[in-house]
Short mmCIF file of C-alpha atoms in Angstrom, two decimals:
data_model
loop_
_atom_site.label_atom_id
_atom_site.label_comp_id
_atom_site.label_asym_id
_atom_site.label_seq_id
_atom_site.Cartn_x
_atom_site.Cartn_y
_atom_site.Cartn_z
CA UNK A 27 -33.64 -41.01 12.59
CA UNK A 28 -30.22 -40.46 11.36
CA UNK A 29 -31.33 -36.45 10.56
CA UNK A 30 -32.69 -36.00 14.15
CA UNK A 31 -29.18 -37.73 16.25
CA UNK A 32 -26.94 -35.88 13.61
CA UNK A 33 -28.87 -32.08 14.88
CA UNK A 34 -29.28 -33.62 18.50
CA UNK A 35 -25.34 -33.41 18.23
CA UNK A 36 -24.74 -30.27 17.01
CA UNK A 37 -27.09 -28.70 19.37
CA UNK A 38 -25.64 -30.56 22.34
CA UNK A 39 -22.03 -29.53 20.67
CA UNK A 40 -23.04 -25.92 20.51
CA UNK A 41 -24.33 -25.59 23.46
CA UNK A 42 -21.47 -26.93 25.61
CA UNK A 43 -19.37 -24.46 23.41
CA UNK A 44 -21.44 -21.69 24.55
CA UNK A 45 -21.16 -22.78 28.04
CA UNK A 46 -17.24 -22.97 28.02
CA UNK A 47 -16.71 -19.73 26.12
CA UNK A 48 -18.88 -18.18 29.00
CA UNK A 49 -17.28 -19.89 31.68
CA UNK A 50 -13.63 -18.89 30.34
CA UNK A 51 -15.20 -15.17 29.76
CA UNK A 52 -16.26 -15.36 33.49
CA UNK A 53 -12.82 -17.12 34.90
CA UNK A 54 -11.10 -14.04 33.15
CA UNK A 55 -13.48 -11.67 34.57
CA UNK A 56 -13.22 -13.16 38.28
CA UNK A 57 -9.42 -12.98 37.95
CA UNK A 58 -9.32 -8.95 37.26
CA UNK A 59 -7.38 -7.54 39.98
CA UNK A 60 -9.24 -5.15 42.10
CA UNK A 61 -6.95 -4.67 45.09
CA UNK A 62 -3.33 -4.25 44.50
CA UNK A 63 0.07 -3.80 46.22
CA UNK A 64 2.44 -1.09 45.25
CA UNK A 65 5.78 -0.73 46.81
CA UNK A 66 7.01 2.95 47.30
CA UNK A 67 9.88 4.80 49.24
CA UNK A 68 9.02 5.65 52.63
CA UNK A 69 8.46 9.51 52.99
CA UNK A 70 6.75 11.82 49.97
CA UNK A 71 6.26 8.89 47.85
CA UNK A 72 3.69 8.16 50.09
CA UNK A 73 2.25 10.71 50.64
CA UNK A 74 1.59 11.03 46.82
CA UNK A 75 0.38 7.62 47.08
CA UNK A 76 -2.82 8.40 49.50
CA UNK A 77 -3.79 10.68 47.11
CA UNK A 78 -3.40 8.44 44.39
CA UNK A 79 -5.06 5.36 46.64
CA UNK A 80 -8.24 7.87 46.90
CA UNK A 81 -8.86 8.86 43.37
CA UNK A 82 -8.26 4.92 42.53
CA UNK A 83 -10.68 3.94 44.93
CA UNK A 84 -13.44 5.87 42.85
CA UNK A 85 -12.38 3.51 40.02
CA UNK A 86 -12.62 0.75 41.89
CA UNK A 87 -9.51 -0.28 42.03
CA UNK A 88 -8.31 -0.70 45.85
CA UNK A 89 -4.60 0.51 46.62
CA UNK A 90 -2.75 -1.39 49.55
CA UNK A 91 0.66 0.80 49.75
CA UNK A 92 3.59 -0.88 50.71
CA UNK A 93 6.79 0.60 52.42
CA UNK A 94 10.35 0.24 51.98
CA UNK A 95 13.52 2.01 53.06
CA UNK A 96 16.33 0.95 50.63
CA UNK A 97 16.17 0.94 46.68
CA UNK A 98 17.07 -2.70 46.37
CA UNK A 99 13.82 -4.15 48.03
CA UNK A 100 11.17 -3.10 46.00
CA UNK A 101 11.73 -4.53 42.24
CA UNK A 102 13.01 -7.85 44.30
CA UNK A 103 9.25 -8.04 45.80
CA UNK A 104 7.80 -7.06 42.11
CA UNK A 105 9.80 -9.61 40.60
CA UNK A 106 8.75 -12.59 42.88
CA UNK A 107 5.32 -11.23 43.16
CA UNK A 108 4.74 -9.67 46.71
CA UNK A 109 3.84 -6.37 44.86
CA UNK A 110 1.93 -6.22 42.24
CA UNK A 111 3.69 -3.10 41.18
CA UNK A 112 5.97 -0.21 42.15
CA UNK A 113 6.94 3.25 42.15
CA UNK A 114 10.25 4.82 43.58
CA UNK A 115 12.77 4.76 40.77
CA UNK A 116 13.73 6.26 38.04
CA UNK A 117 14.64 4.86 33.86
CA UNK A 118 18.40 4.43 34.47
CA UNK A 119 18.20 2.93 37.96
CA UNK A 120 15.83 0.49 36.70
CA UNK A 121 18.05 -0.24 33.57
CA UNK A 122 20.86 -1.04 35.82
CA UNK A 123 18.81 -3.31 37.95
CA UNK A 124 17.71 -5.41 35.11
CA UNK A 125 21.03 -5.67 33.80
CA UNK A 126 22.04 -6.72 37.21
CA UNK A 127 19.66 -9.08 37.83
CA UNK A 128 17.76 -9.85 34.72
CA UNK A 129 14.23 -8.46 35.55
CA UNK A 130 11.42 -8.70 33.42
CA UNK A 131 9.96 -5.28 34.75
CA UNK A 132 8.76 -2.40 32.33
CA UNK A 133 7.80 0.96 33.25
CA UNK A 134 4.15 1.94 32.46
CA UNK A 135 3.58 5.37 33.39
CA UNK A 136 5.74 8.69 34.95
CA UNK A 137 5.57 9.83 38.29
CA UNK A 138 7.37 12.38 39.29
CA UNK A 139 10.95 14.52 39.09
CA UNK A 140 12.91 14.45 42.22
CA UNK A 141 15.53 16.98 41.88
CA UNK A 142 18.82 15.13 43.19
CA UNK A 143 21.21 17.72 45.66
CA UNK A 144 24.29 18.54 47.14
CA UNK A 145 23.56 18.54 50.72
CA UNK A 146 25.60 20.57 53.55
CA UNK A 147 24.99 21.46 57.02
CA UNK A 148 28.56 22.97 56.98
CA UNK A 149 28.79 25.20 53.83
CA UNK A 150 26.59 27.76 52.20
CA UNK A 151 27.74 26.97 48.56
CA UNK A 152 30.40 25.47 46.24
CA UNK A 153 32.43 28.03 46.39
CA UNK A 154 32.89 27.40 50.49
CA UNK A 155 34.21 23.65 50.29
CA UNK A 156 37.71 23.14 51.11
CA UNK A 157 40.30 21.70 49.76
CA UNK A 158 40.47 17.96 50.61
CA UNK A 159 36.83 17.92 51.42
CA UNK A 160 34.84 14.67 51.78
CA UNK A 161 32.09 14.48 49.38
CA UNK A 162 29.66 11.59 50.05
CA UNK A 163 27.59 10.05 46.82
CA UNK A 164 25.54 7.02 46.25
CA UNK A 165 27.07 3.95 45.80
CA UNK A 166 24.78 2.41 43.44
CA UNK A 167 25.44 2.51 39.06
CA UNK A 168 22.65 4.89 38.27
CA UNK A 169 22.72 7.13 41.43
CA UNK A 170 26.11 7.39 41.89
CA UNK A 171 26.34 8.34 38.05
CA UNK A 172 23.84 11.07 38.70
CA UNK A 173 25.83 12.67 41.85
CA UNK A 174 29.23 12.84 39.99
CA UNK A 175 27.57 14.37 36.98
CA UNK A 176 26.17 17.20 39.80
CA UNK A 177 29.31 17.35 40.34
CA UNK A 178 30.91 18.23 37.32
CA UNK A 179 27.88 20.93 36.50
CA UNK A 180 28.84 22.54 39.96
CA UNK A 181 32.09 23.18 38.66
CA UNK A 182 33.96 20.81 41.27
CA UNK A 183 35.11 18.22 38.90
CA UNK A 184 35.46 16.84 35.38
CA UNK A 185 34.88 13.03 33.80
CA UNK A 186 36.74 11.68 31.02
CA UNK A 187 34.77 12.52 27.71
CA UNK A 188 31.87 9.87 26.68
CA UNK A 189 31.27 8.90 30.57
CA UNK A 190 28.03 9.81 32.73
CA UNK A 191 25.94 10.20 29.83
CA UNK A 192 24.15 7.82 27.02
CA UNK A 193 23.72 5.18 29.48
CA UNK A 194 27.31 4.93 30.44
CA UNK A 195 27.80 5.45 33.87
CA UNK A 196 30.65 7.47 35.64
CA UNK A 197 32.49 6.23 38.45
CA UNK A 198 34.98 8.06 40.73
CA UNK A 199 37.72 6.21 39.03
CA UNK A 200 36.50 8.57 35.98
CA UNK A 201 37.27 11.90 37.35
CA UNK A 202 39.93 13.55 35.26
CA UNK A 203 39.79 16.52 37.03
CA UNK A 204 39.90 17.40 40.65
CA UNK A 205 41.46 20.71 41.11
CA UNK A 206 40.28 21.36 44.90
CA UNK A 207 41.26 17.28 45.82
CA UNK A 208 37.54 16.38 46.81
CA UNK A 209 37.46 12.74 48.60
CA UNK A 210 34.67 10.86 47.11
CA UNK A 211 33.25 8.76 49.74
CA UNK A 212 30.79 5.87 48.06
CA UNK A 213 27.85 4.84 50.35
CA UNK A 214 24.56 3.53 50.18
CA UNK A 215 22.09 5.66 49.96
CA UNK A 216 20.09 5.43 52.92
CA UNK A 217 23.42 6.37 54.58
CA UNK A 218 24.06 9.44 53.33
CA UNK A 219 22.02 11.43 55.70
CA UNK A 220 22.87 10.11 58.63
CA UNK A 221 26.63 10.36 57.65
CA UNK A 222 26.00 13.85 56.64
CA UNK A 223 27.74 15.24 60.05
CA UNK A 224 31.04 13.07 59.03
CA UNK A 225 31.03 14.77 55.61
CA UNK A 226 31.39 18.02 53.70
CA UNK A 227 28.54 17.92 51.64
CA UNK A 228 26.75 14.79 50.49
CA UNK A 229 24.94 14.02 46.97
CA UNK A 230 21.26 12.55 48.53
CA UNK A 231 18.15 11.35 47.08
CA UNK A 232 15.07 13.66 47.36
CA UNK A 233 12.90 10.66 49.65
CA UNK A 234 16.11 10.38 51.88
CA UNK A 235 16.30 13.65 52.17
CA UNK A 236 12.61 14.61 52.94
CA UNK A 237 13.26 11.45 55.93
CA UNK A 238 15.92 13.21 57.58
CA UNK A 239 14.33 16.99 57.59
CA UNK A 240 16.35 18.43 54.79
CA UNK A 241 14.87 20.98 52.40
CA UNK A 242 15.88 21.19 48.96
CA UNK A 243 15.80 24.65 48.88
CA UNK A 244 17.13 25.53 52.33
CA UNK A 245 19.67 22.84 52.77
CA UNK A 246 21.35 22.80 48.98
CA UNK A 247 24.62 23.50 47.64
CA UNK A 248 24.02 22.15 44.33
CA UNK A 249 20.83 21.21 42.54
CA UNK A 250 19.98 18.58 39.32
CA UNK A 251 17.77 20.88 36.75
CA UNK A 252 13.95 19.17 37.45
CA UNK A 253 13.90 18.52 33.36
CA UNK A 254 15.85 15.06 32.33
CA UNK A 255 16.17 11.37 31.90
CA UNK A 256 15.61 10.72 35.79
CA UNK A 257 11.83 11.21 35.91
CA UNK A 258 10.27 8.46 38.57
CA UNK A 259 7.80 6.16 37.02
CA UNK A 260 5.66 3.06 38.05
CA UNK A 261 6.49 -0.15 36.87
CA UNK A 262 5.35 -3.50 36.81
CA UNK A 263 5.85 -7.49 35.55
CA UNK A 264 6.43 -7.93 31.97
CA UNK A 265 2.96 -10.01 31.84
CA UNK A 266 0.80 -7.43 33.63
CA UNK A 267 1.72 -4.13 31.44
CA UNK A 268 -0.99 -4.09 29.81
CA UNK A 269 -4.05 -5.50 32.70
CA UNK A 270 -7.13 -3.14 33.21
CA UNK A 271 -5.99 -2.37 36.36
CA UNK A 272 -2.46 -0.84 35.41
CA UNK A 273 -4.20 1.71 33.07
CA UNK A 274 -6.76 2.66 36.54
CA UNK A 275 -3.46 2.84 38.32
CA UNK A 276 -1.54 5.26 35.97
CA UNK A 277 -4.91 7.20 34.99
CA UNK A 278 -4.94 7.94 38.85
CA UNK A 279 -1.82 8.80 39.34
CA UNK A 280 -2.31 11.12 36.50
CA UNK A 281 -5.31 12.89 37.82
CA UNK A 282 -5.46 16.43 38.26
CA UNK A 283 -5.99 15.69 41.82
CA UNK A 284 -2.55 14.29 41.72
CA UNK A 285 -1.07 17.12 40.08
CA UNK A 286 -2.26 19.58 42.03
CA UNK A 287 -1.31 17.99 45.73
CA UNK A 288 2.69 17.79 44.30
CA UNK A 289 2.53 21.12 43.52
CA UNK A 290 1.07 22.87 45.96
CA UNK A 291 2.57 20.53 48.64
CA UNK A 292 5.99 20.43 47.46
CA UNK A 293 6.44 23.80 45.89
CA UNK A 294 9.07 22.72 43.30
CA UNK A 295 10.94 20.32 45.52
CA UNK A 296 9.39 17.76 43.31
CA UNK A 297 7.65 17.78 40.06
CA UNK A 298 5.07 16.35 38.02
CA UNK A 299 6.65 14.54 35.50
CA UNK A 300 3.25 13.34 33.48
#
């Protein structure tokens, strides 16, 4: 009698294992994301994005695209959990923003290179900007970094030695050298086009750009080389790096479908940078 309760219990305790390792199998399973929200810029980010949303779809993984016009919105709604990931910003941008405001968001795939410019609807070239000219740039760590080192490869100024590279960022206040008296005018950047008419030239970001009907090769004075540290990526919460449905995400951004719409829609402007 003793034998029979003793297996009677170790069935009954096996069993109800079983059961609770299949319902915690299936909990985990039901709780796989198949629609997400990804925040992007307003303009060729999303364009990229409906292409990306398609060949995602096929893995069934269901892209709801979210947009914003500033750079300050986006890894605030990541963070609290409105998106579910984004993609509009580039490694020292995001750097700066978790330093700012302590983040736990990781990049998990590249995007694209947006080449930053020099933008004029007054002058033809460098050469043609006057003395005491007002030069608009971003008024952000990373971006504002990026213009002043534009800058300095146009020829226009110089920074103090050991500034606007290796993650330390340049400032105006860092310009040893300004031989034609530029005026650096600090703005946001979703300003800078529309202030454009006010200014000489203007450093602006590619998306801004596209917004406001300038062409990067038309409307340039000054251009970033496509190759460096400010590749765009996608990014999302510490704790969902590594979910099933980040890999579908990245592996569709990194489609050949992908690849092949920047290119031949863009024509250099931007870049794939996977």
């Amino acid at each position: 009698m003793r034998r029979r309760s003793t297996s009677f219990l170790f069935s009954a305790f096996l069993a109800a294992s079983v059961a609770s390792l299949s319902l915690t199998a299936g909990s985990a399973l039901a709780q796989e994301k198949t629609k997400i929200k990804v925040g992007v810029s307003a303009g060729n980010a999303e364009q990229i994005f409906e292409v990306v949303k398609k060949v995602a779809a096929r893995e069934g993984l269901d892209v709801q695209i979210v947009t914003f016009s500033d750079y300050l919105q986006p890894n605030e709604a990541l963070s609290v959990g409105d998106l579910d990931a984004n993609a509009f910003q580039h490694q020292p941008f995001l750097d700066s923003q978790i330093k700012a405001r302590g983040y736990k968001i990781v990049p998990v795939g590249l995007t694209i290179t947006a080449p930053l410019g020099i933008y004029s609807k007054k002058y033809k070239s460098v050469d043609q900007l006057p003395t005491g000219a007002k030069i608009g740039i971003q008024n952000d760590p990373s971006n504002g970094n990026r213009a002043l080192l534009l800058l300095q490869k146009a020829g226009l100024i110089k920074l103090k030695p050991g500034v606007g590279e290796n993650g330390i960022n340049a400032t105006p206040l860092d310009v040893i050298d300004n031989p034609r008296k530029l005026k650096l005018v600090e703005l946001d950047a979703a300003q800078l086009p529309r202030s454009l008419d006010d200014l000489a030239a203007a450093s602006i970001n590619n998306d801004y750009a596209a917004q406001a009907g300038l062409s990067l090769q038309r409307d340039t004075i000054a251009v970033e080389d496509v190759k460096g540290r400010y590749a765009n990526l996608i990014a999302t919460r510490v704790e969902d790096k590594d979910r099933p449905w980040v890999k579908k995400l990245v592996h569709a951004y990194h489609s050949d479908e992908v690849r092949n719409y920047i290119n031949s829609e863009f024509k250099g402007s931007l870049v794939p940078a996977f």
